[in-house]
C-alpha positions as semicolon CSV with decimal commas, in nm:
position;residue;x (nm);y (nm);z (nm)
1;M;-2,649;0,282;11,367
2;A;-2,283;0,246;11,455
3;F;-2,108;0,111;11,764
4;R;-2,056;0,460;11,905
5;E;-2,427;0,544;11,887
6;W;-2,524;0,210;12,041
7;V;-2,288;0,265;12,334
8;V;-2,414;0,620;12,392
9;E;-2,771;0,489;12,391
10;I;-2,686;0,212;12,640
11;L;-2,501;0,449;12,874
12;K;-2,786;0,701;12,861
13;E;-3,039;0,430;12,943
14;A;-2,828;0,310;13,235
15;G;-2,775;0,660;13,371
16;R;-2,446;0,554;13,527
17;P;-2,100;0,432;13,422
18;L;-2,095;0,073;13,301
19;H;-1,827;-0,194;13,293
20;Y;-1,731;-0,314;12,945
21;Q;-1,877;-0,653;13,035
22;E;-2,220;-0,498;13,092
23;V;-2,196;-0,301;12,768
24;G;-2,101;-0,610;12,567
25;L;-2,383;-0,816;12,711
26;K;-2,636;-0,537;12,655
27;L;-2,525;-0,502;12,292
28;K;-2,579;-0,875;12,243
29;E;-2,910;-0,866;12,434
30;K;-3,043;-0,580;12,218
31;G;-2,961;-0,777;11,904
32;H;-2,690;-0,542;11,775
33;W;-2,426;-0,816;11,789
34;K;-2,621;-1,124;11,685
35;G;-2,323;-1,293;11,525
36;V;-2,061;-1,194;11,782
37;Q;-1,944;-1,498;11,981
38;D;-1,758;-1,310;12,256
39;P;-1,933;-0,973;12,307
40;V;-1,742;-0,896;12,628
41;K;-1,402;-0,926;12,459
42;I;-1,510;-0,720;12,157
43;A;-1,669;-0,454;12,380
44;R;-1,346;-0,423;12,579
45;I;-1,141;-0,369;12,264
46;R;-1,385;-0,134;12,092
47;L;-1,460;0,075;12,404
48;S;-1,090;0,115;12,476
49;A;-1,030;0,245;12,124
50;L;-1,337;0,470;12,135
51;A;-1,237;0,626;12,468
52;R;-0,888;0,711;12,334
53;W;-1,038;0,928;12,059
54;H;-1,015;1,287;12,190
55;R;-1,362;1,381;12,058
56;S;-1,532;1,067;12,183
57;P;-1,861;1,096;12,370
58;V;-1,735;0,809;12,589
59;V;-1,455;0,826;12,847
60;A;-1,272;0,557;13,040
61;L;-1,293;0,593;13,417
62;G;-1,054;0,307;13,495
63;K;-1,103;-0,054;13,605
64;G;-1,304;-0,125;13,289
65;L;-1,569;0,143;13,356
66;Y;-1,694;0,372;13,084
67;A;-1,922;0,675;13,102
68;L;-2,055;0,948;12,881
69;R;-1,818;1,243;12,869
70;E;-2,097;1,481;12,973
71;E;-2,179;1,270;13,280
72;A;-1,813;1,226;13,374
73;D;-1,781;1,606;13,375
74;T;-1,470;1,610;13,159
75;S;-1,400;1,792;12,838
76;P;-1,190;1,695;12,540
77;E;-0,834;1,815;12,545
78;P;-0,742;2,062;12,268
């Protein structure tokens, strides 16, 4: 499974937008990032890049919050 799928799974389980800090800690907690020393920093970088992709299932809501596109009620721009 890739980062994108892990994040989608975590956001679905939460049922609400999450801060990148929560996402990073959950990834570490679930064992996906066993060797990552600073999961919060890596989550911030990777989520930011993922949310900029126009077909991403994840969108940035601001202030470090991320949500699933379907829950944020937005659609990708053409």
